[in-house]
Amino acid sequence: MTDPRPSAVARRLAGVKDVLAVGGGKGGIGKSLTAAGLALAGAREGARTGLLDLDLTAPSAPVILGARPRFPDEAFGIEPVGAAGIRLMSAGLLSGARPAPLRGAERTEALLELLAITNWGELDTLLLDLPPGLGDEMLDLVRFLPRTRFLVLTTASPIVRATVHRQLDLLRRVRTRVAGLVLNMRREGGEEAAARELAEATGARWLGALAWDPAVEAAVGNPGALAETRFFADVRALWRRLRSKGAGPPPPPAPG
């Protein structure tokens, strides 16, 4: 029997103009904060934004935005909850603090189910917060949401840059659109040079840097306070650059 859920996914996202996934391969590089910050920046710029937290086992978007765990309303599907002007869906809203261990095909099933049942309505941009790793959820998105653009984060760490290089190469090989590369947690000094070189080596657009801001931790859970940080000012500038640059064409296939 044919699985009806992929067709349902297309219908659920029919009113979404742009889908932007925030990834970077490694954990702890600020993907969730950046995805939530971009959604908040879009909402403050007057755009209709949504945020889908795809870290199914350790979701953090509700924590960042101060959304209390609760089962969303059902009306011919699941309605995202409102958080600081953002339409939010996360496994963390459903499971609360309870762990949700998933293995192998269970991850794909959970992702597909979440995509198939969520009513996003009309959105200008849907942000996707990707979990760490280069498989499972990332490749499932390429399959189920082929119009997704990927915003890739790196840090100054050479270990992170090596992982990001592999991710960008993989995205190019599957002919997926890359919105650009961003250096996160930039400190004072010459940290941007290596990140710019990575963008040039992989053919990714260089979209600048987000400053490391010690005030962010205290602002987690309070979108109003988060919007007053230096980090958010950088994210808001990034949002404007992303809106002005557009999606761009699919990348050419990699040699070999």
XYZ file of N, CA and C in Angstrom:
768
model
N 0.839 -1.190 0.000
C 0.000 0.000 0.000
C 0.881 1.251 0.000
N 0.496 2.239 -0.790
C 1.248 3.485 -0.871
C 1.048 4.322 0.389
N 2.136 4.822 0.916
C 2.076 5.673 2.103
C 1.501 7.034 1.706
N 0.374 7.455 2.283
C -0.220 8.738 1.890
C 0.468 9.951 2.506
N 1.384 9.746 3.438
C 1.938 10.878 4.177
C 2.800 11.820 3.332
N 3.631 11.337 2.396
C 4.373 12.300 1.577
C 3.470 13.271 0.826
N 2.330 12.795 0.321
C 1.385 13.700 -0.339
C 0.771 14.664 0.664
N 0.530 14.181 1.883
C -0.019 15.052 2.924
C 0.970 16.154 3.288
N 2.264 15.830 3.286
C 3.280 16.834 3.590
C 3.201 17.982 2.594
N 3.082 17.644 1.314
C 2.998 18.682 0.285
C 1.778 19.574 0.498
N 0.664 18.977 0.899
C -0.544 19.777 1.140
C -0.372 20.663 2.370
N 0.250 20.135 3.425
C 0.423 20.913 4.656
C 1.307 22.134 4.421
N 2.253 22.022 3.489
C 3.178 23.121 3.263
C 2.846 23.929 2.013
N 1.670 23.724 1.473
C 1.289 24.428 0.247
C 1.260 25.936 0.439
N 0.949 26.406 1.639
C 0.883 27.835 1.903
C 2.176 28.431 2.430
N 3.253 27.652 2.438
C 4.550 28.113 2.944
C 5.415 28.536 1.758
N 5.835 29.788 1.746
C 6.590 30.300 0.605
C 8.039 29.828 0.583
N 8.649 29.709 1.747
C 10.076 29.423 1.813
C 10.344 28.507 2.998
N 11.177 27.495 2.792
C 11.565 26.572 3.857
C 13.080 26.663 4.013
N 13.526 27.031 5.208
C 14.945 27.244 5.455
C 15.390 26.385 6.628
N 16.264 25.434 6.370
C 16.792 24.551 7.413
C 18.110 25.099 7.933
N 18.286 25.091 9.243
C 19.517 25.571 9.872
C 20.270 24.359 10.398
N 21.451 24.120 9.851
C 22.226 22.943 10.246
C 23.699 23.277 10.393
N 24.486 22.223 10.573
C 25.917 22.422 10.745
C 26.641 21.151 11.140
N 25.905 20.047 11.241
C 26.547 18.772 11.494
C 26.852 18.504 12.961
N 27.580 19.370 13.603
C 27.984 19.182 14.991
C 26.946 19.724 15.969
N 26.941 19.192 17.177
C 26.122 19.739 18.240
C 26.854 20.862 18.954
N 26.106 21.726 19.632
C 26.703 22.769 20.428
C 27.251 23.955 19.662
N 26.821 24.127 18.393
C 27.336 25.250 17.610
C 26.293 26.358 17.435
N 25.149 26.221 18.119
C 24.172 27.303 18.114
C 23.102 27.214 17.051
N 22.851 26.008 16.525
C 21.829 25.866 15.482
C 20.440 26.248 15.997
N 20.086 25.747 17.170
C 18.744 25.992 17.703
C 18.539 27.471 18.017
N 19.522 28.103 18.638
C 19.413 29.520 18.939
C 19.316 30.349 17.663
N 20.081 29.976 16.647
C 20.042 30.722 15.391
C 18.711 30.535 14.684
N 18.199 29.298 14.647
C 16.905 29.056 14.005
C 15.798 29.813 14.724
N 15.793 29.755 16.066
C 14.779 30.476 16.832
C 14.948 31.985 16.664
N 16.202 32.442 16.651
C 16.461 33.868 16.469
C 15.999 34.367 15.116
N 16.215 33.576 14.067
C 15.763 33.967 12.733
C 14.239 34.021 12.660
N 13.578 33.039 13.283
C 12.112 33.052 13.300
C 11.601 34.286 14.043
N 12.251 34.625 15.156
C 11.854 35.798 15.930
C 12.147 37.077 15.156
N 13.281 37.129 14.482
C 13.612 38.305 13.674
C 12.596 38.493 12.561
N 12.230 37.393 11.903
C 11.231 37.490 10.844
C 9.902 38.012 11.360
N 9.480 37.495 12.514
C 8.215 37.945 13.090
C 8.266 39.435 13.417
N 9.418 39.907 13.914
C 9.547 41.326 14.261
C 9.680 42.209 13.029
N 10.032 41.590 11.894
C 10.091 42.335 10.636
C 8.752 42.303 9.900
N 7.751 41.672 10.510
C 6.426 41.625 9.907
C 6.163 40.417 9.034
N 7.091 39.450 9.014
C 6.899 38.241 8.219
C 6.142 37.189 9.035
N 5.406 36.351 8.353
C 4.729 35.224 8.997
C 5.736 34.078 9.055
N 6.218 33.772 10.256
C 7.264 32.771 10.392
C 6.806 31.601 11.249
N 7.339 30.439 10.924
C 7.117 29.236 11.710
C 8.454 28.610 12.044
N 8.474 27.811 13.096
C 9.690 27.117 13.514
C 9.341 25.674 13.825
N 9.978 24.762 13.107
C 9.802 23.327 13.337
C 11.092 22.777 13.916
N 11.017 22.326 15.147
C 12.161 21.773 15.868
C 12.270 20.296 15.496
N 13.311 19.957 14.725
C 13.461 18.589 14.246
C 14.434 17.765 15.080
N 14.870 18.308 16.195
C 15.649 17.489 17.121
C 14.639 16.694 17.942
N 14.359 15.486 17.513
C 13.264 14.705 18.083
C 13.595 14.132 19.450
N 14.878 13.958 19.740
C 15.257 13.345 21.007
C 15.706 14.370 22.059
N 16.161 15.545 21.632
C 16.585 16.579 22.582
C 16.128 17.949 22.086
N 14.817 18.160 21.984
C 14.313 19.426 21.433
C 14.557 20.593 22.376
N 14.928 21.746 21.816
C 15.228 22.898 22.660
C 14.476 24.164 22.259
N 13.789 24.165 21.118
C 13.081 25.383 20.690
C 12.074 25.873 21.732
N 11.268 24.987 22.353
C 10.341 25.488 23.377
C 11.057 26.148 24.551
N 12.222 25.631 24.915
C 12.988 26.214 26.020
C 13.477 27.606 25.633
N 13.998 27.741 24.421
C 14.538 29.025 23.969
C 13.444 30.088 23.928
N 12.255 29.702 23.437
C 11.175 30.665 23.254
C 10.229 30.753 24.452
N 10.500 29.986 25.488
C 9.670 30.049 26.682
C 8.277 29.477 26.497
N 8.143 28.491 25.595
C 6.841 27.860 25.343
C 6.676 26.664 26.272
N 5.591 26.638 27.027
C 5.354 25.537 27.951
C 4.920 24.280 27.206
N 5.424 23.112 27.632
C 4.992 21.866 27.007
C 3.483 21.669 27.145
N 2.836 21.432 26.025
C 1.405 21.142 26.031
C 1.058 20.542 24.686
N 0.022 19.740 24.667
C -0.361 19.142 23.396
C -1.096 20.190 22.569
N -0.625 20.478 21.344
C -1.272 21.511 20.524
C -2.707 21.145 20.174
N -3.488 22.171 19.793
C -4.872 21.951 19.388
C -4.931 21.116 18.115
N -5.985 20.333 18.016
C -6.208 19.504 16.838
C -7.421 20.019 16.076
N -7.238 20.259 14.795
C -8.335 20.642 13.910
C -7.966 20.152 12.519
N -8.355 18.913 12.226
C -7.961 18.269 10.972
C -6.441 18.238 10.853
N -5.781 17.929 11.954
C -4.331 17.934 12.039
C -3.929 18.637 13.326
N -2.640 18.894 13.497
C -2.119 19.543 14.687
C -1.814 21.003 14.373
N -2.300 21.897 15.234
C -2.053 23.320 15.059
C -0.800 23.723 15.843
N 0.177 24.357 15.187
C 1.343 24.854 15.930
C 0.908 25.820 17.032
N 1.699 25.904 18.071
C 1.387 26.840 19.152
C 1.995 28.196 18.833
N 1.446 29.248 19.407
C 1.999 30.576 19.224
C 3.042 30.871 20.281
N 4.184 31.396 19.855
C 5.264 31.763 20.781
C 5.974 32.985 20.220
N 5.793 34.137 20.851
C 6.452 35.381 20.452
C 6.179 35.729 18.990
N 4.955 35.456 18.537
C 4.584 35.761 17.165
C 5.004 34.715 16.159
N 5.522 33.591 16.646
C 6.011 32.502 15.792
C 5.065 31.318 15.923
N 4.816 30.616 14.821
C 4.077 29.357 14.878
C 5.094 28.246 15.121
N 4.986 27.584 16.266
C 6.013 26.649 16.726
C 5.466 25.235 16.820
N 6.252 24.290 16.303
C 5.967 22.870 16.507
C 7.264 22.182 16.909
N 7.184 21.365 17.949
C 8.348 20.669 18.469
C 7.897 19.423 19.203
N 8.706 18.376 19.103
C 8.423 17.184 19.893
C 8.453 17.511 21.380
N 9.183 18.569 21.748
C 9.249 18.977 23.145
C 7.920 19.481 23.686
N 7.035 19.937 22.808
C 5.700 20.350 23.240
C 4.841 19.142 23.586
N 5.145 18.021 22.960
C 4.338 16.814 23.136
C 4.839 15.946 24.275
N 6.171 15.867 24.410
C 6.743 14.927 25.377
C 7.183 15.594 26.672
N 7.306 16.941 26.668
C 7.785 17.628 27.869
C 9.202 17.192 28.209
N 9.429 16.849 29.456
C 10.767 16.436 29.901
C 11.015 14.942 29.708
N 9.989 14.215 29.248
C 10.171 12.775 29.082
C 11.099 12.485 27.909
N 12.037 11.543 28.038
C 12.928 11.212 26.916
C 12.161 10.504 25.813
N 12.627 10.716 24.576
C 11.980 10.082 23.429
C 13.046 9.418 22.568
N 13.610 8.300 23.035
C 14.674 7.636 22.275
C 14.124 7.053 20.979
N 14.835 7.286 19.881
C 14.426 6.787 18.567
C 15.645 6.193 17.886
N 15.412 5.105 17.139
C 16.514 4.445 16.447
C 16.153 4.240 14.985
N 17.171 4.419 14.114
C 17.041 4.064 12.713
C 15.784 4.568 12.042
N 14.994 3.620 11.525
C 13.788 3.972 10.778
C 12.756 4.698 11.629
N 12.835 4.536 12.956
C 11.895 5.249 13.828
C 12.040 6.760 13.678
N 13.252 7.236 13.412
C 13.478 8.668 13.247
C 12.776 9.178 11.995
N 12.911 8.415 10.908
C 12.235 8.798 9.666
C 10.727 8.782 9.849
N 10.213 7.747 10.521
C 8.764 7.657 10.753
C 8.260 8.835 11.570
N 8.998 9.208 12.609
C 8.579 10.319 13.462
C 8.622 11.636 12.704
N 9.666 11.835 11.907
C 9.780 13.059 11.117
C 8.640 13.158 10.106
N 8.392 12.077 9.387
C 7.336 12.082 8.377
C 5.974 12.326 9.017
N 5.734 11.718 10.166
C 4.457 11.902 10.849
C 4.284 13.361 11.279
N 5.336 13.951 11.822
C 5.267 15.341 12.267
C 4.992 16.281 11.090
N 5.653 16.025 9.966
C 5.432 16.852 8.780
C 4.023 16.674 8.226
N 3.497 15.455 8.294
C 2.217 15.147 7.659
C 1.017 15.638 8.447
N 1.171 15.854 9.759
C 0.004 16.195 10.570
C -0.044 17.667 10.991
N 1.019 18.441 10.720
C 1.077 19.817 11.208
C 0.478 20.790 10.204
N -0.502 21.575 10.658
C -1.151 22.591 9.816
C -0.387 23.913 9.925
N 0.432 24.228 8.940
C 1.215 25.459 9.016
C 0.447 26.671 8.506
N -0.526 26.464 7.654
C -1.261 27.595 7.113
C -0.396 28.423 6.182
N -0.639 29.740 6.172
C 0.101 30.651 5.303
C 1.319 31.194 6.046
N 2.506 30.912 5.526
C 3.748 31.406 6.126
C 4.650 31.993 5.042
N 5.396 33.010 5.415
C 6.434 33.505 4.517
C 7.669 32.612 4.582
N 8.047 32.211 5.800
C 9.217 31.348 5.968
C 8.978 30.366 7.104
N 9.292 29.112 6.846
C 9.303 28.079 7.882
C 10.753 27.729 8.155
N 11.200 27.977 9.397
C 12.557 27.626 9.815
C 12.566 26.205 10.358
N 13.567 25.438 9.997
C 13.735 24.077 10.491
C 15.016 24.013 11.311
N 14.904 23.584 12.544
C 16.059 23.422 13.426
C 16.512 21.969 13.329
N 17.654 21.748 12.671
C 18.146 20.395 12.459
C 18.942 19.882 13.661
N 18.841 18.589 13.937
C 19.684 17.996 14.984
C 21.100 17.803 14.461
N 22.047 17.465 15.337
C 23.399 17.168 14.868
C 23.407 15.942 13.957
N 24.429 15.864 13.123
C 24.581 14.696 12.257
C 24.377 15.035 10.790
N 24.855 14.135 9.934
C 24.770 14.340 8.484
C 23.844 13.340 7.811
N 23.110 12.545 8.577
C 22.238 11.542 7.975
C 20.799 11.756 8.366
N 20.044 10.670 8.375
C 18.661 10.612 8.850
C 17.849 11.857 8.516
N 17.668 12.764 9.486
C 16.760 13.885 9.303
C 17.154 14.763 8.119
N 18.452 15.027 7.928
C 18.871 15.884 6.834
C 18.526 15.271 5.481
N 18.832 13.984 5.307
C 18.538 13.328 4.041
C 17.041 13.114 3.854
N 16.313 12.906 4.958
C 14.856 12.797 4.854
C 14.249 14.112 4.371
N 14.791 15.235 4.835
C 14.283 16.523 4.378
C 14.492 16.697 2.880
N 15.654 16.307 2.399
C 15.919 16.393 0.964
C 14.888 15.590 0.184
N 14.476 14.462 0.755
C 13.509 13.595 0.075
C 12.086 14.113 0.189
N 11.668 14.513 1.396
C 10.274 14.896 1.620
C 9.999 16.372 1.323
N 11.021 17.218 1.473
C 10.859 18.660 1.239
C 11.949 19.127 0.277
N 11.840 18.774 -0.981
C 12.929 19.056 -1.926
C 13.191 20.529 -2.166
N 12.268 21.418 -1.791
C 12.518 22.853 -1.998
C 13.197 23.514 -0.801
N 13.599 22.733 0.184
C 14.275 23.278 1.363
C 15.622 23.890 0.986
N 15.896 25.075 1.532
C 17.235 25.665 1.463
C 17.942 25.364 2.781
N 19.245 25.222 2.728
C 20.027 24.916 3.922
C 20.942 26.091 4.256
N 20.774 26.613 5.465
C 21.699 27.591 6.020
C 22.642 26.826 6.938
N 23.932 26.870 6.643
C 24.897 26.036 7.353
C 25.751 26.908 8.264
N 25.827 26.502 9.533
C 26.638 27.214 10.519
C 27.969 26.515 10.727
N 28.994 27.304 10.955
C 30.267 26.777 11.415
C 30.725 27.614 12.597
N 31.757 27.169 13.267
C 32.437 27.969 14.287
C 33.905 28.034 13.902
N 34.703 28.652 14.755
C 36.132 28.758 14.463
C 36.857 27.426 14.641
N 36.226 26.449 15.274
C 36.867 25.167 15.535
C 37.209 24.430 14.238
N 38.436 23.958 14.078
C 38.775 23.186 12.879
C 38.009 21.871 12.801
N 37.604 21.314 13.941
C 36.809 20.084 13.935
C 35.434 20.368 13.347
N 34.821 21.470 13.753
C 33.513 21.839 13.212
C 33.634 22.151 11.723
N 34.665 22.897 11.339
C 34.830 23.244 9.924
C 34.969 21.995 9.053
N 35.661 20.988 9.556
C 35.812 19.751 8.785
C 34.469 19.064 8.594
N 33.633 19.048 9.641
C 32.304 18.452 9.528
C 31.435 19.251 8.572
N 31.494 20.568 8.676
C 30.703 21.427 7.793
C 31.125 21.244 6.344
N 32.414 21.089 6.105
C 32.889 20.840 4.735
C 32.237 19.587 4.175
N 32.168 18.529 4.984
C 31.528 17.291 4.531
C 30.038 17.501 4.283
N 29.380 18.279 5.161
C 27.953 18.523 4.966
C 27.693 19.296 3.681
N 28.462 20.327 3.428
C 28.276 21.108 2.209
C 28.539 20.263 0.971
N 29.532 19.395 1.050
C 29.813 18.504 -0.076
C 28.643 17.551 -0.311
N 28.069 17.018 0.772
C 26.934 16.111 0.642
C 25.726 16.835 0.057
N 25.443 18.034 0.522
C 24.311 18.792 -0.012
C 24.498 19.094 -1.495
N 25.727 19.346 -1.895
C 25.989 19.593 -3.314
C 25.759 18.323 -4.129
N 26.176 17.195 -3.572
C 26.030 15.942 -4.305
C 24.565 15.543 -4.507
N 23.712 15.901 -3.569
C 22.289 15.583 -3.736
C 21.527 16.761 -4.350
N 22.282 17.751 -4.852
C 21.725 18.891 -5.590
C 20.654 19.633 -4.791
N 21.009 19.960 -3.575
C 20.124 20.706 -2.693
C 20.618 22.144 -2.600
N 19.702 23.087 -2.508
C 20.063 24.492 -2.460
C 20.646 24.861 -1.101
N 21.759 25.566 -1.151
C 22.413 26.054 0.065
C 22.265 27.568 0.095
N 21.619 28.075 1.141
C 21.423 29.530 1.256
C 22.732 30.239 1.539
N 23.622 29.573 2.273
C 24.905 30.188 2.560
C 25.540 29.628 3.816
N 26.719 30.128 4.115
C 27.506 29.701 5.268
C 27.662 30.880 6.228
N 27.498 30.611 7.516
C 27.592 31.636 8.558
C 28.563 31.162 9.636
N 29.424 32.051 10.081
C 30.284 31.779 11.226
C 29.534 32.190 12.486
N 29.344 31.254 13.393
C 28.656 31.555 14.646
C 29.664 31.633 15.789
N 29.262 32.368 16.829
C 30.073 32.538 18.041
C 31.435 33.154 17.730
N 31.426 34.144 16.857
C 32.672 34.833 16.516
C 33.152 35.664 17.694
N 34.405 35.508 18.039
C 35.037 36.344 19.058
C 35.945 37.356 18.352
N 36.532 38.235 19.122
C 37.422 39.227 18.526
C 38.654 38.518 17.967
N 39.130 39.016 16.850
C 40.307 38.406 16.250
C 40.029 38.011 14.806
N 40.913 37.216 14.252
C 40.829 36.881 12.839
C 40.138 35.569 12.554
N 39.024 35.299 13.251
C 38.370 34.004 13.079
C 37.640 33.868 11.742
N 37.316 34.977 11.095
C 36.503 34.902 9.891
C 37.272 34.373 8.694
N 38.579 34.517 8.665
C 39.349 34.168 7.472
C 39.161 32.702 7.095
N 39.278 31.793 8.076
C 39.149 30.368 7.781
C 37.736 30.018 7.333
N 36.735 30.666 7.923
C 35.353 30.409 7.522
C 35.098 30.904 6.107
N 35.641 32.058 5.760
C 35.511 32.568 4.395
C 36.181 31.624 3.394
N 37.328 31.093 3.780
C 38.018 30.137 2.907
C 37.183 28.885 2.693
N 36.486 28.444 3.756
C 35.610 27.283 3.648
C 34.468 27.570 2.680
N 33.885 28.748 2.773
C 32.812 29.110 1.844
C 33.321 29.112 0.410
N 34.498 29.677 0.201
C 35.055 29.731 -1.152
C 35.365 28.333 -1.675
N 35.916 27.477 -0.805
C 36.293 26.125 -1.232
C 35.089 25.277 -1.601
N 33.946 25.531 -0.975
C 32.752 24.713 -1.199
C 31.743 25.372 -2.136
N 32.013 26.605 -2.550
C 31.080 27.302 -3.419
C 29.853 27.839 -2.715
N 29.882 27.907 -1.377
C 28.738 28.418 -0.615
C 28.817 29.931 -0.503
N 27.674 30.593 -0.471
C 27.648 32.028 -0.239
C 28.140 32.329 1.176
N 28.963 33.333 1.300
C 29.408 33.784 2.611
C 28.403 34.806 3.114
N 27.778 34.531 4.260
C 26.732 35.393 4.790
C 27.137 36.121 6.070
N 28.409 36.038 6.433
C 28.872 36.808 7.570
C 28.944 36.030 8.863
N 29.016 36.760 9.969
C 29.271 36.149 11.276
C 28.275 36.646 12.310
N 28.031 35.793 13.304
C 27.216 36.125 14.471
C 28.151 36.155 15.676
N 28.103 37.244 16.404
C 29.042 37.418 17.510
C 28.718 36.486 18.677
N 29.767 36.042 19.372
C 29.566 35.345 20.638
C 29.098 36.369 21.653
N 27.990 36.070 22.332
C 27.378 37.035 23.243
C 27.054 36.338 24.557
N 27.786 36.652 25.632
C 27.545 35.988 26.916
C 26.176 36.302 27.512
N 25.488 37.333 26.995
C 24.174 37.688 27.529
C 23.075 36.747 27.057
N 23.369 35.929 26.058
C 22.321 35.076 25.475
C 21.819 34.047 26.478
N 22.695 33.428 27.231
C 22.282 32.361 28.150
C 21.221 32.849 29.131
N 21.399 34.050 29.654
C 20.436 34.586 30.616
C 19.113 34.946 29.953
N 19.123 35.115 28.617
C 17.915 35.505 27.893
C 17.114 34.311 27.389
N 17.658 33.112 27.505
C 16.944 31.920 27.040
C 15.634 31.774 27.812
N 14.558 31.563 27.089
C 13.239 31.436 27.695
C 12.469 32.741 27.754
N 13.124 33.835 27.366
C 12.499 35.159 27.394
C 12.755 35.835 26.048
N 11.861 35.684 25.070
C 12.102 36.260 23.741
C 12.332 37.763 23.767
N 11.672 38.485 24.682
C 11.886 39.921 24.771
C 13.311 40.253 25.148
N 13.857 39.521 26.119
C 15.244 39.736 26.521
C 16.204 39.285 25.427
N 15.889 38.184 24.762
C 16.739 37.701 23.676
C 16.851 38.745 22.570
N 15.750 39.434 22.288
C 15.730 40.437 21.234
C 16.566 41.666 21.573
N 17.014 41.791 22.812
C 17.837 42.930 23.222
C 19.327 42.607 23.178
N 19.699 41.389 22.806
C 21.102 40.989 22.828
C 21.819 41.386 21.539
N 23.128 41.440 21.639
C 23.951 41.692 20.449
C 23.787 40.547 19.449
N 23.675 39.330 19.964
C 23.474 38.175 19.094
C 22.240 38.373 18.221
N 21.144 38.815 18.827
C 19.921 38.984 18.055
C 20.076 40.074 17.005
N 20.811 41.131 17.323
C 21.050 42.179 16.319
C 21.746 41.596 15.101
N 22.721 40.706 15.330
C 23.404 40.055 14.215
C 22.466 39.121 13.456
N 21.617 38.386 14.199
C 20.674 37.466 13.556
C 19.660 38.245 12.722
N 19.223 39.377 13.228
C 18.263 40.187 12.470
C 18.893 40.694 11.169
N 20.160 41.081 11.226
C 20.864 41.491 10.013
C 21.004 40.306 9.053
N 21.254 39.113 9.596
C 21.325 37.916 8.766
C 19.982 37.639 8.096
N 18.894 37.776 8.857
C 17.559 37.588 8.282
C 17.354 38.498 7.070
N 17.754 39.746 7.183
C 17.587 40.683 6.074
C 18.436 40.291 4.879
N 19.655 39.798 5.134
C 20.501 39.356 4.017
C 19.891 38.143 3.330
N 19.353 37.226 4.116
C 18.729 36.041 3.535
C 17.527 36.416 2.686
N 16.730 37.354 3.146
C 15.551 37.777 2.398
C 15.939 38.484 1.106
N 17.047 39.197 1.116
C 17.438 39.950 -0.071
C 18.138 39.084 -1.110
N 18.786 38.002 -0.664
C 19.550 37.176 -1.590
C 18.696 36.166 -2.331
N 17.577 35.741 -1.730
C 16.739 34.765 -2.408
C 17.322 33.369 -2.330
N 16.658 32.432 -3.007
C 17.007 31.027 -2.884
C 18.200 30.641 -3.725
N 18.298 31.192 -4.925
C 19.384 30.801 -5.799
C 19.108 29.468 -6.467
N 19.829 29.162 -7.523
C 19.614 27.913 -8.266
C 20.201 26.729 -7.528
N 19.767 25.517 -7.870
C 20.399 24.332 -7.271
C 21.858 24.283 -7.653
N 22.722 23.753 -6.779
C 24.135 23.687 -7.112
C 24.401 22.636 -8.171
N 25.500 22.755 -8.906
C 25.842 21.724 -9.891
C 26.248 20.448 -9.196
N 26.142 19.297 -9.862
C 26.578 18.044 -9.242
C 28.068 18.047 -9.007
N 28.475 17.399 -7.945
C 29.898 17.323 -7.640
C 30.613 16.402 -8.630
N 31.883 16.668 -8.916
C 32.617 15.765 -9.786
C 32.683 14.367 -9.207
N 32.592 13.403 -10.056
C 32.707 12.006 -9.626
C 31.472 11.493 -9.003
